[in-house]
Amino acid sequence: MHVDIITLFPAMFQGPFAESIIRRAQDMGALSIAIHDLRSFGLGPHRQVDDVPYGGRGGMLLRPEPLVAAVETILDRPVFRGVGGPPVNVAELPPIILLTPQGRPLTQEVVRQLARYPRLVLICGRYEGFDERVRRYLATDEISIGDYVLSGGELAAMVVVDAVARVLPGVLGYERGAEEDSFATGLLEGPQYTRPPEFRGRRVPEVLLSGHHARIARWRRKEALRRTLQRRPELLTHAPLTPEDRALLAEIQQEETHSE
Ligand code: ADE
């Protein structure tokens, strides 16, 4: 997968992309990232990229020309769906994604979808946002990482790249890692323990030390269900639950009413 990121703050990406999983994904050739400085596509001697909004509101908006020039240079073909311009077949383009608080929410399902593309273009907003023509005629997708406002799309782009990188084939060292994550199964992950078996009187649940694989698997599933019920019950309405899961949930509900 190749990711192009268009930003006014290229230096922000240096640290996060040079460490850990994103670093490993690049080193093993599963991921390449190119950071493009929007300023170098700016207008005039001052390389202007923004301007005041029409209609007398405060703040500044990103103008369309530098963003369109950046994407058309990176992809080396027309991408802006202008009037009377060259035809643009969106289906042939990589996703051109704006990071904004108005986008569709990033979920693990969206991450999995994005990971199937060989190439992504991420555009980081700044100031009060984008000229609407960028949204309508340049971008093909718009993603938000949550219902809060960041000062720009850079951190959101890093979140997208991180989440996508770790589901690319072969990137996680251990085989089943990404499949068992919270959300991958539609449930939150249950509690996990490592050594020591007892710490200041607090013991690891006996079943995990038993070596009894079927009992351990049942315990894990039950605790994942319990955690999801307690913390994110709405996830249970969409999670694919088996009859055994429903029996475990009934057990959990019994246990919880008895412990109250
Ligand atoms: N830019 C500013 N806030 C954002 C958010 N919540 N998600 C994605 N991009 C953003």
PDB file of C-alpha atoms and ligand atoms in Angstrom:
ATOM      1  CA  MET A   1       0.000   0.000   0.000  1.00  0.00           C
ATOM      2  CA  HIS A   2       1.200   3.492  -0.839  1.00  0.00           C
ATOM      3  CA  VAL A   3      -0.135   6.501   1.078  1.00  0.00           C
ATOM      4  CA  ASP A   4       0.240  10.102  -0.104  1.00  0.00           C
ATOM      5  CA  ILE A   5      -0.382  12.719   2.557  1.00  0.00           C
ATOM      6  CA  ILE A   6      -0.913  16.383   1.693  1.00  0.00           C
ATOM      7  CA  THR A   7      -0.252  18.717   4.612  1.00  0.00           C
ATOM      8  CA  LEU A   8       0.957  22.180   5.583  1.00  0.00           C
ATOM      9  CA  PHE A   9       2.976  20.600   8.414  1.00  0.00           C
ATOM     10  CA  PRO A  10       5.129  17.796   6.983  1.00  0.00           C
ATOM     11  CA  ALA A  11       7.428  17.745  10.022  1.00  0.00           C
ATOM     12  CA  MET A  12       4.563  16.574  12.247  1.00  0.00           C
ATOM     13  CA  PHE A  13       4.753  13.120  10.665  1.00  0.00           C
ATOM     14  CA  GLN A  14       8.436  12.458  11.206  1.00  0.00           C
ATOM     15  CA  GLY A  15       8.381  11.008  14.713  1.00  0.00           C
ATOM     16  CA  PRO A  16       5.195   8.919  14.543  1.00  0.00           C
ATOM     17  CA  PHE A  17       6.018   7.378  11.163  1.00  0.00           C
ATOM     18  CA  ALA A  18       9.557   6.431  12.158  1.00  0.00           C
ATOM     19  CA  GLU A  19       8.588   4.154  15.057  1.00  0.00           C
ATOM     20  CA  SER A  20       6.964   0.869  15.905  1.00  0.00           C
ATOM     21  CA  ILE A  21       4.415  -0.784  13.596  1.00  0.00           C
ATOM     22  CA  ILE A  22       4.328   1.954  10.955  1.00  0.00           C
ATOM     23  CA  ARG A  23       8.099   1.794  10.804  1.00  0.00           C
ATOM     24  CA  ARG A  24       8.047  -1.994  10.543  1.00  0.00           C
ATOM     25  CA  ALA A  25       5.394  -1.932   7.816  1.00  0.00           C
ATOM     26  CA  GLN A  26       7.600   0.391   5.769  1.00  0.00           C
ATOM     27  CA  ASP A  27      10.790  -1.555   6.427  1.00  0.00           C
ATOM     28  CA  MET A  28       9.203  -4.792   5.257  1.00  0.00           C
ATOM     29  CA  GLY A  29       7.829  -3.152   2.101  1.00  0.00           C
ATOM     30  CA  ALA A  30       4.139  -3.499   2.998  1.00  0.00           C
ATOM     31  CA  LEU A  31       3.703   0.272   3.258  1.00  0.00           C
ATOM     32  CA  SER A  32       5.261   3.344   1.682  1.00  0.00           C
ATOM     33  CA  ILE A  33       4.378   6.885   2.676  1.00  0.00           C
ATOM     34  CA  ALA A  34       5.028  10.127   0.810  1.00  0.00           C
ATOM     35  CA  ILE A  35       4.460  13.418   2.611  1.00  0.00           C
ATOM     36  CA  HIS A  36       3.703  16.349   0.298  1.00  0.00           C
ATOM     37  CA  ASP A  37       3.995  19.950   1.437  1.00  0.00           C
ATOM     38  CA  LEU A  38       0.877  21.821   0.359  1.00  0.00           C
ATOM     39  CA  ARG A  39       2.811  25.084   0.614  1.00  0.00           C
ATOM     40  CA  SER A  40       4.896  24.142  -2.415  1.00  0.00           C
ATOM     41  CA  PHE A  41       1.684  24.176  -4.482  1.00  0.00           C
ATOM     42  CA  GLY A  42       0.657  27.579  -3.088  1.00  0.00           C
ATOM     43  CA  LEU A  43      -0.159  30.600  -5.230  1.00  0.00           C
ATOM     44  CA  GLY A  44       2.140  33.504  -6.034  1.00  0.00           C
ATOM     45  CA  PRO A  45       5.405  34.528  -4.444  1.00  0.00           C
ATOM     46  CA  HIS A  46       3.977  33.952  -0.951  1.00  0.00           C
ATOM     47  CA  ARG A  47       2.759  30.464  -1.836  1.00  0.00           C
ATOM     48  CA  GLN A  48      -0.699  31.323  -0.575  1.00  0.00           C
ATOM     49  CA  VAL A  49      -2.927  28.349   0.228  1.00  0.00           C
ATOM     50  CA  ASP A  50      -5.791  29.961   2.139  1.00  0.00           C
ATOM     51  CA  ASP A  51      -8.164  32.887   1.939  1.00  0.00           C
ATOM     52  CA  VAL A  52     -11.057  34.553   3.746  1.00  0.00           C
ATOM     53  CA  PRO A  53     -14.500  33.001   3.308  1.00  0.00           C
ATOM     54  CA  TYR A  54     -17.022  34.784   1.119  1.00  0.00           C
ATOM     55  CA  GLY A  55     -19.967  36.187   3.035  1.00  0.00           C
ATOM     56  CA  GLY A  56     -18.009  37.845   5.784  1.00  0.00           C
ATOM     57  CA  ARG A  57     -17.324  35.045   8.245  1.00  0.00           C
ATOM     58  CA  GLY A  58     -14.109  34.991  10.203  1.00  0.00           C
ATOM     59  CA  GLY A  59     -11.237  32.538   9.848  1.00  0.00           C
ATOM     60  CA  MET A  60      -9.537  31.233   6.746  1.00  0.00           C
ATOM     61  CA  LEU A  61     -10.346  28.453   4.305  1.00  0.00           C
ATOM     62  CA  LEU A  62      -8.060  26.348   2.138  1.00  0.00           C
ATOM     63  CA  ARG A  63      -8.415  27.452  -1.493  1.00  0.00           C
ATOM     64  CA  PRO A  64      -9.091  24.803  -4.124  1.00  0.00           C
ATOM     65  CA  GLU A  65      -6.213  25.512  -6.566  1.00  0.00           C
ATOM     66  CA  PRO A  66      -3.235  24.407  -4.415  1.00  0.00           C
ATOM     67  CA  LEU A  67      -5.028  21.250  -3.273  1.00  0.00           C
ATOM     68  CA  VAL A  68      -6.077  20.336  -6.807  1.00  0.00           C
ATOM     69  CA  ALA A  69      -2.555  21.047  -8.105  1.00  0.00           C
ATOM     70  CA  ALA A  70      -1.098  18.854  -5.366  1.00  0.00           C
ATOM     71  CA  VAL A  71      -3.368  15.875  -6.070  1.00  0.00           C
ATOM     72  CA  GLU A  72      -3.078  16.186  -9.873  1.00  0.00           C
ATOM     73  CA  THR A  73       0.716  16.353  -9.606  1.00  0.00           C
ATOM     74  CA  ILE A  74       0.882  13.379  -7.238  1.00  0.00           C
ATOM     75  CA  LEU A  75      -1.455  11.223  -9.331  1.00  0.00           C
ATOM     76  CA  ASP A  76      -0.229  12.662 -12.634  1.00  0.00           C
ATOM     77  CA  ARG A  77      -3.704  12.992 -14.126  1.00  0.00           C
ATOM     78  CA  PRO A  78      -6.796  15.202 -13.974  1.00  0.00           C
ATOM     79  CA  VAL A  79      -8.859  14.564 -10.858  1.00  0.00           C
ATOM     80  CA  PHE A  80     -10.983  17.696 -10.401  1.00  0.00           C
ATOM     81  CA  ARG A  81     -14.517  17.222 -11.710  1.00  0.00           C
ATOM     82  CA  GLY A  82     -14.809  20.723 -13.206  1.00  0.00           C
ATOM     83  CA  VAL A  83     -17.231  21.970 -15.831  1.00  0.00           C
ATOM     84  CA  GLY A  84     -15.988  21.460 -19.377  1.00  0.00           C
ATOM     85  CA  GLY A  85     -12.746  19.946 -18.104  1.00  0.00           C
ATOM     86  CA  PRO A  86     -11.321  16.558 -18.940  1.00  0.00           C
ATOM     87  CA  PRO A  87     -13.548  13.654 -17.911  1.00  0.00           C
ATOM     88  CA  VAL A  88     -12.627  12.090 -14.568  1.00  0.00           C
ATOM     89  CA  ASN A  89     -13.465   8.480 -13.853  1.00  0.00           C
ATOM     90  CA  VAL A  90     -13.618   8.371 -10.064  1.00  0.00           C
ATOM     91  CA  ALA A  91     -13.668   4.574 -10.062  1.00  0.00           C
ATOM     92  CA  GLU A  92     -10.128   4.572 -11.509  1.00  0.00           C
ATOM     93  CA  LEU A  93      -8.741   6.890  -8.840  1.00  0.00           C
ATOM     94  CA  PRO A  94      -7.383   5.885  -5.467  1.00  0.00           C
ATOM     95  CA  PRO A  95      -9.584   7.154  -2.633  1.00  0.00           C
ATOM     96  CA  ILE A  96      -8.912  10.876  -2.147  1.00  0.00           C
ATOM     97  CA  ILE A  97      -9.809  11.349   1.490  1.00  0.00           C
ATOM     98  CA  LEU A  98     -10.355  14.572   3.399  1.00  0.00           C
ATOM     99  CA  LEU A  99      -9.810  14.380   7.146  1.00  0.00           C
ATOM    100  CA  THR A 100     -12.510  16.507   8.718  1.00  0.00           C
ATOM    101  CA  PRO A 101     -14.890  16.349  11.686  1.00  0.00           C
ATOM    102  CA  GLN A 102     -17.769  16.142   9.171  1.00  0.00           C
ATOM    103  CA  GLY A 103     -16.548  12.899   7.613  1.00  0.00           C
ATOM    104  CA  ARG A 104     -17.926   9.418   8.060  1.00  0.00           C
ATOM    105  CA  PRO A 105     -16.739   7.959  11.360  1.00  0.00           C
ATOM    106  CA  LEU A 106     -13.590   5.838  11.239  1.00  0.00           C
ATOM    107  CA  THR A 107     -14.414   2.316  12.434  1.00  0.00           C
ATOM    108  CA  GLN A 108     -12.514  -0.956  12.195  1.00  0.00           C
ATOM    109  CA  GLU A 109     -14.753  -1.863   9.248  1.00  0.00           C
ATOM    110  CA  VAL A 110     -13.720   1.345   7.425  1.00  0.00           C
ATOM    111  CA  VAL A 111     -10.080   0.541   8.270  1.00  0.00           C
ATOM    112  CA  ARG A 112     -10.446  -2.909   6.704  1.00  0.00           C
ATOM    113  CA  GLN A 113     -12.029  -1.416   3.571  1.00  0.00           C
ATOM    114  CA  LEU A 114      -9.238   1.157   3.190  1.00  0.00           C
ATOM    115  CA  ALA A 115      -6.581  -1.524   3.636  1.00  0.00           C
ATOM    116  CA  ARG A 116      -7.781  -3.233   0.431  1.00  0.00           C
ATOM    117  CA  TYR A 117      -6.680  -0.335  -1.799  1.00  0.00           C
ATOM    118  CA  PRO A 118      -3.158  -0.261  -3.213  1.00  0.00           C
ATOM    119  CA  ARG A 119      -3.040   3.512  -2.776  1.00  0.00           C
ATOM    120  CA  LEU A 120      -4.663   6.227  -0.650  1.00  0.00           C
ATOM    121  CA  VAL A 121      -4.430  10.011  -0.808  1.00  0.00           C
ATOM    122  CA  LEU A 122      -5.043  11.754   2.529  1.00  0.00           C
ATOM    123  CA  ILE A 123      -5.634  15.507   2.647  1.00  0.00           C
ATOM    124  CA  CYS A 124      -5.168  17.255   5.978  1.00  0.00           C
ATOM    125  CA  GLY A 125      -7.293  20.338   6.553  1.00  0.00           C
ATOM    126  CA  ARG A 126      -6.250  23.367   8.574  1.00  0.00           C
ATOM    127  CA  TYR A 127      -7.842  26.668   9.550  1.00  0.00           C
ATOM    128  CA  GLU A 128     -11.636  26.707   9.327  1.00  0.00           C
ATOM    129  CA  GLY A 129     -11.701  23.992   6.669  1.00  0.00           C
ATOM    130  CA  PHE A 130     -11.910  23.616   2.917  1.00  0.00           C
ATOM    131  CA  ASP A 131     -13.608  25.509   0.119  1.00  0.00           C
ATOM    132  CA  GLU A 132     -16.696  23.383  -0.545  1.00  0.00           C
ATOM    133  CA  ARG A 133     -15.562  22.633  -4.120  1.00  0.00           C
ATOM    134  CA  VAL A 134     -12.678  20.603  -2.689  1.00  0.00           C
ATOM    135  CA  ARG A 135     -15.148  18.474  -0.798  1.00  0.00           C
ATOM    136  CA  ARG A 136     -17.521  18.036  -3.738  1.00  0.00           C
ATOM    137  CA  TYR A 137     -15.320  17.812  -6.823  1.00  0.00           C
ATOM    138  CA  LEU A 138     -11.854  16.749  -5.670  1.00  0.00           C
ATOM    139  CA  ALA A 139     -12.329  14.420  -2.707  1.00  0.00           C
ATOM    140  CA  THR A 140     -13.954  11.020  -3.080  1.00  0.00           C
ATOM    141  CA  ASP A 141     -14.299  10.327   0.651  1.00  0.00           C
ATOM    142  CA  GLU A 142     -14.282  12.185   3.945  1.00  0.00           C
ATOM    143  CA  ILE A 143     -13.345  10.659   7.288  1.00  0.00           C
ATOM    144  CA  SER A 144     -13.619  11.824  10.899  1.00  0.00           C
ATOM    145  CA  ILE A 145     -11.770  10.111  13.741  1.00  0.00           C
ATOM    146  CA  GLY A 146     -14.312  11.218  16.338  1.00  0.00           C
ATOM    147  CA  ASP A 147     -16.775  13.815  17.480  1.00  0.00           C
ATOM    148  CA  TYR A 148     -14.317  16.455  18.570  1.00  0.00           C
ATOM    149  CA  VAL A 149     -12.417  19.133  16.683  1.00  0.00           C
ATOM    150  CA  LEU A 150      -8.671  18.888  16.156  1.00  0.00           C
ATOM    151  CA  SER A 151      -6.660  21.871  14.979  1.00  0.00           C
ATOM    152  CA  GLY A 152      -5.932  20.076  11.723  1.00  0.00           C
ATOM    153  CA  GLY A 153      -6.218  16.781   9.917  1.00  0.00           C
ATOM    154  CA  GLU A 154      -2.615  15.675  10.543  1.00  0.00           C
ATOM    155  CA  LEU A 155      -3.223  13.719  13.740  1.00  0.00           C
ATOM    156  CA  ALA A 156      -6.305  12.158  12.127  1.00  0.00           C
ATOM    157  CA  ALA A 157      -4.234  11.117   9.086  1.00  0.00           C
ATOM    158  CA  MET A 158      -1.711   9.485  11.417  1.00  0.00           C
ATOM    159  CA  VAL A 159      -4.519   7.601  13.130  1.00  0.00           C
ATOM    160  CA  VAL A 160      -5.801   6.344   9.773  1.00  0.00           C
ATOM    161  CA  VAL A 161      -2.325   5.249   8.640  1.00  0.00           C
ATOM    162  CA  ASP A 162      -1.625   3.503  11.942  1.00  0.00           C
ATOM    163  CA  ALA A 163      -4.917   1.617  11.962  1.00  0.00           C
ATOM    164  CA  VAL A 164      -4.553   0.608   8.297  1.00  0.00           C
ATOM    165  CA  ALA A 165      -0.867  -0.380   8.579  1.00  0.00           C
ATOM    166  CA  ARG A 166      -1.495  -2.924  11.317  1.00  0.00           C
ATOM    167  CA  VAL A 167      -4.101  -4.818   9.301  1.00  0.00           C
ATOM    168  CA  LEU A 168      -1.939  -5.093   6.177  1.00  0.00           C
ATOM    169  CA  PRO A 169      -0.963  -8.727   5.608  1.00  0.00           C
ATOM    170  CA  GLY A 170       2.144  -9.787   7.509  1.00  0.00           C
ATOM    171  CA  VAL A 171       2.667  -6.520   9.399  1.00  0.00           C
ATOM    172  CA  LEU A 172       1.812  -7.756  12.886  1.00  0.00           C
ATOM    173  CA  GLY A 173       4.402 -10.252  14.040  1.00  0.00           C
ATOM    174  CA  TYR A 174       1.948 -12.613  15.641  1.00  0.00           C
ATOM    175  CA  GLU A 175      -0.524 -14.372  13.383  1.00  0.00           C
ATOM    176  CA  ARG A 176      -3.932 -13.764  14.874  1.00  0.00           C
ATOM    177  CA  GLY A 177      -3.212 -10.389  16.444  1.00  0.00           C
ATOM    178  CA  ALA A 178      -5.390  -8.108  14.368  1.00  0.00           C
ATOM    179  CA  GLU A 179      -8.280 -10.557  14.070  1.00  0.00           C
ATOM    180  CA  GLU A 180      -8.720 -10.837  17.829  1.00  0.00           C
ATOM    181  CA  ASP A 181      -8.529  -7.116  18.554  1.00  0.00           C
ATOM    182  CA  SER A 182     -11.337  -5.214  20.099  1.00  0.00           C
ATOM    183  CA  PHE A 183     -13.859  -4.412  17.326  1.00  0.00           C
ATOM    184  CA  ALA A 184     -12.405  -6.887  14.814  1.00  0.00           C
ATOM    185  CA  THR A 185     -14.877  -9.459  16.101  1.00  0.00           C
ATOM    186  CA  GLY A 186     -17.534  -6.859  16.798  1.00  0.00           C
ATOM    187  CA  LEU A 187     -16.818  -7.233  20.537  1.00  0.00           C
ATOM    188  CA  LEU A 188     -14.403  -5.605  22.950  1.00  0.00           C
ATOM    189  CA  GLU A 189     -11.460  -7.748  23.918  1.00  0.00           C
ATOM    190  CA  GLY A 190     -11.724  -9.391  27.319  1.00  0.00           C
ATOM    191  CA  PRO A 191      -9.163  -9.126  30.134  1.00  0.00           C
ATOM    192  CA  GLN A 192      -5.691 -10.573  29.598  1.00  0.00           C
ATOM    193  CA  TYR A 193      -2.978 -11.544  32.062  1.00  0.00           C
ATOM    194  CA  THR A 194       0.730 -12.273  31.995  1.00  0.00           C
ATOM    195  CA  ARG A 195       3.289 -13.294  34.646  1.00  0.00           C
ATOM    196  CA  PRO A 196       3.487 -13.304  37.615  1.00  0.00           C
ATOM    197  CA  PRO A 197       0.608 -15.638  38.518  1.00  0.00           C
ATOM    198  CA  GLU A 198       0.185 -13.741  41.777  1.00  0.00           C
ATOM    199  CA  PHE A 199       1.059 -10.100  42.434  1.00  0.00           C
ATOM    200  CA  ARG A 200       0.539  -8.613  45.900  1.00  0.00           C
ATOM    201  CA  GLY A 201      -2.153 -11.121  46.571  1.00  0.00           C
ATOM    202  CA  ARG A 202      -3.993 -10.613  43.265  1.00  0.00           C
ATOM    203  CA  ARG A 203      -4.122 -13.852  41.330  1.00  0.00           C
ATOM    204  CA  VAL A 204      -4.518 -14.568  37.644  1.00  0.00           C
ATOM    205  CA  PRO A 205      -7.849 -16.393  37.091  1.00  0.00           C
ATOM    206  CA  GLU A 206      -7.239 -20.098  37.721  1.00  0.00           C
ATOM    207  CA  VAL A 207      -8.725 -21.202  34.411  1.00  0.00           C
ATOM    208  CA  LEU A 208      -5.952 -19.435  32.441  1.00  0.00           C
ATOM    209  CA  LEU A 209      -3.320 -21.467  34.280  1.00  0.00           C
ATOM    210  CA  SER A 210      -5.207 -24.736  33.811  1.00  0.00           C
ATOM    211  CA  GLY A 211      -3.859 -25.588  30.351  1.00  0.00           C
ATOM    212  CA  HIS A 212      -7.388 -26.675  29.427  1.00  0.00           C
ATOM    213  CA  HIS A 213      -7.809 -25.091  25.995  1.00  0.00           C
ATOM    214  CA  ALA A 214     -11.543 -25.524  25.578  1.00  0.00           C
ATOM    215  CA  ARG A 215     -12.261 -24.056  29.005  1.00  0.00           C
ATOM    216  CA  ILE A 216      -9.873 -21.185  28.351  1.00  0.00           C
ATOM    217  CA  ALA A 217     -11.527 -20.399  24.998  1.00  0.00           C
ATOM    218  CA  ARG A 218     -14.967 -20.424  26.618  1.00  0.00           C
ATOM    219  CA  TRP A 219     -13.747 -18.161  29.458  1.00  0.00           C
ATOM    220  CA  ARG A 220     -12.201 -15.715  26.964  1.00  0.00           C
ATOM    221  CA  ARG A 221     -15.346 -15.514  24.905  1.00  0.00           C
ATOM    222  CA  LYS A 222     -17.485 -15.048  27.984  1.00  0.00           C
ATOM    223  CA  GLU A 223     -15.279 -12.267  29.367  1.00  0.00           C
ATOM    224  CA  ALA A 224     -15.234 -10.501  25.983  1.00  0.00           C
ATOM    225  CA  LEU A 225     -19.034 -10.644  26.009  1.00  0.00           C
ATOM    226  CA  ARG A 226     -19.117  -9.415  29.633  1.00  0.00           C
ATOM    227  CA  ARG A 227     -16.837  -6.483  28.889  1.00  0.00           C
ATOM    228  CA  THR A 228     -18.839  -5.526  25.817  1.00  0.00           C
ATOM    229  CA  LEU A 229     -22.106  -5.765  27.748  1.00  0.00           C
ATOM    230  CA  GLN A 230     -20.713  -3.594  30.530  1.00  0.00           C
ATOM    231  CA  ARG A 231     -18.943  -0.973  28.462  1.00  0.00           C
ATOM    232  CA  ARG A 232     -20.447  -0.878  24.966  1.00  0.00           C
ATOM    233  CA  PRO A 233     -23.772  -2.754  25.074  1.00  0.00           C
ATOM    234  CA  GLU A 234     -24.842  -1.227  21.740  1.00  0.00           C
ATOM    235  CA  LEU A 235     -22.129  -3.274  19.990  1.00  0.00           C
ATOM    236  CA  LEU A 236     -23.967  -6.474  20.904  1.00  0.00           C
ATOM    237  CA  THR A 237     -26.878  -5.591  18.641  1.00  0.00           C
ATOM    238  CA  HIS A 238     -24.613  -5.803  15.565  1.00  0.00           C
ATOM    239  CA  ALA A 239     -22.079  -8.436  16.642  1.00  0.00           C
ATOM    240  CA  PRO A 240     -22.516 -11.867  15.030  1.00  0.00           C
ATOM    241  CA  LEU A 241     -23.553 -13.921  18.090  1.00  0.00           C
ATOM    242  CA  THR A 242     -23.894 -17.704  18.130  1.00  0.00           C
ATOM    243  CA  PRO A 243     -26.434 -19.580  20.280  1.00  0.00           C
ATOM    244  CA  GLU A 244     -23.521 -20.385  22.648  1.00  0.00           C
ATOM    245  CA  ASP A 245     -22.799 -16.657  22.943  1.00  0.00           C
ATOM    246  CA  ARG A 246     -26.412 -16.009  23.869  1.00  0.00           C
ATOM    247  CA  ALA A 247     -26.203 -18.721  26.535  1.00  0.00           C
ATOM    248  CA  LEU A 248     -23.023 -17.108  27.895  1.00  0.00           C
ATOM    249  CA  LEU A 249     -24.722 -13.711  27.943  1.00  0.00           C
ATOM    250  CA  ALA A 250     -27.618 -15.193  29.890  1.00  0.00           C
ATOM    251  CA  GLU A 251     -25.113 -16.629  32.391  1.00  0.00           C
ATOM    252  CA  ILE A 252     -23.405 -13.245  32.691  1.00  0.00           C
ATOM    253  CA  GLN A 253     -26.691 -11.466  33.287  1.00  0.00           C
ATOM    254  CA  GLN A 254     -27.530 -13.979  36.018  1.00  0.00           C
ATOM    255  CA  GLU A 255     -24.118 -13.509  37.629  1.00  0.00           C
ATOM    256  CA  GLU A 256     -24.397  -9.723  37.515  1.00  0.00           C
ATOM    257  CA  THR A 257     -27.847  -9.680  39.138  1.00  0.00           C
ATOM    258  CA  HIS A 258     -26.601 -12.018  41.880  1.00  0.00           C
ATOM    259  CA  SER A 259     -23.526  -9.914  42.585  1.00  0.00           C
ATOM    260  CA  GLU A 260     -25.550  -6.697  42.971  1.00  0.00           C
TER     261      GLU A 260
HETATM  262  N1  ADE B   1      -9.808  17.548  11.555  1.00  0.00           N
HETATM  263  C1  ADE B   1     -10.231  18.256  12.624  1.00  0.00           C
HETATM  264  N2  ADE B   1     -10.938  17.483  13.463  1.00  0.00           N
HETATM  265  C2  ADE B   1     -10.966  16.229  12.912  1.00  0.00           C
HETATM  266  C3  ADE B   1     -11.557  14.992  13.293  1.00  0.00           C
HETATM  267  N3  ADE B   1     -12.263  14.872  14.412  1.00  0.00           N
HETATM  268  N4  ADE B   1     -11.391  13.933  12.486  1.00  0.00           N
HETATM  269  C4  ADE B   1     -10.694  14.064  11.343  1.00  0.00           C
HETATM  270  N5  ADE B   1     -10.123  15.198  10.927  1.00  0.00           N
HETATM  271  C5  ADE B   1     -10.246  16.284  11.705  1.00  0.00           C
END
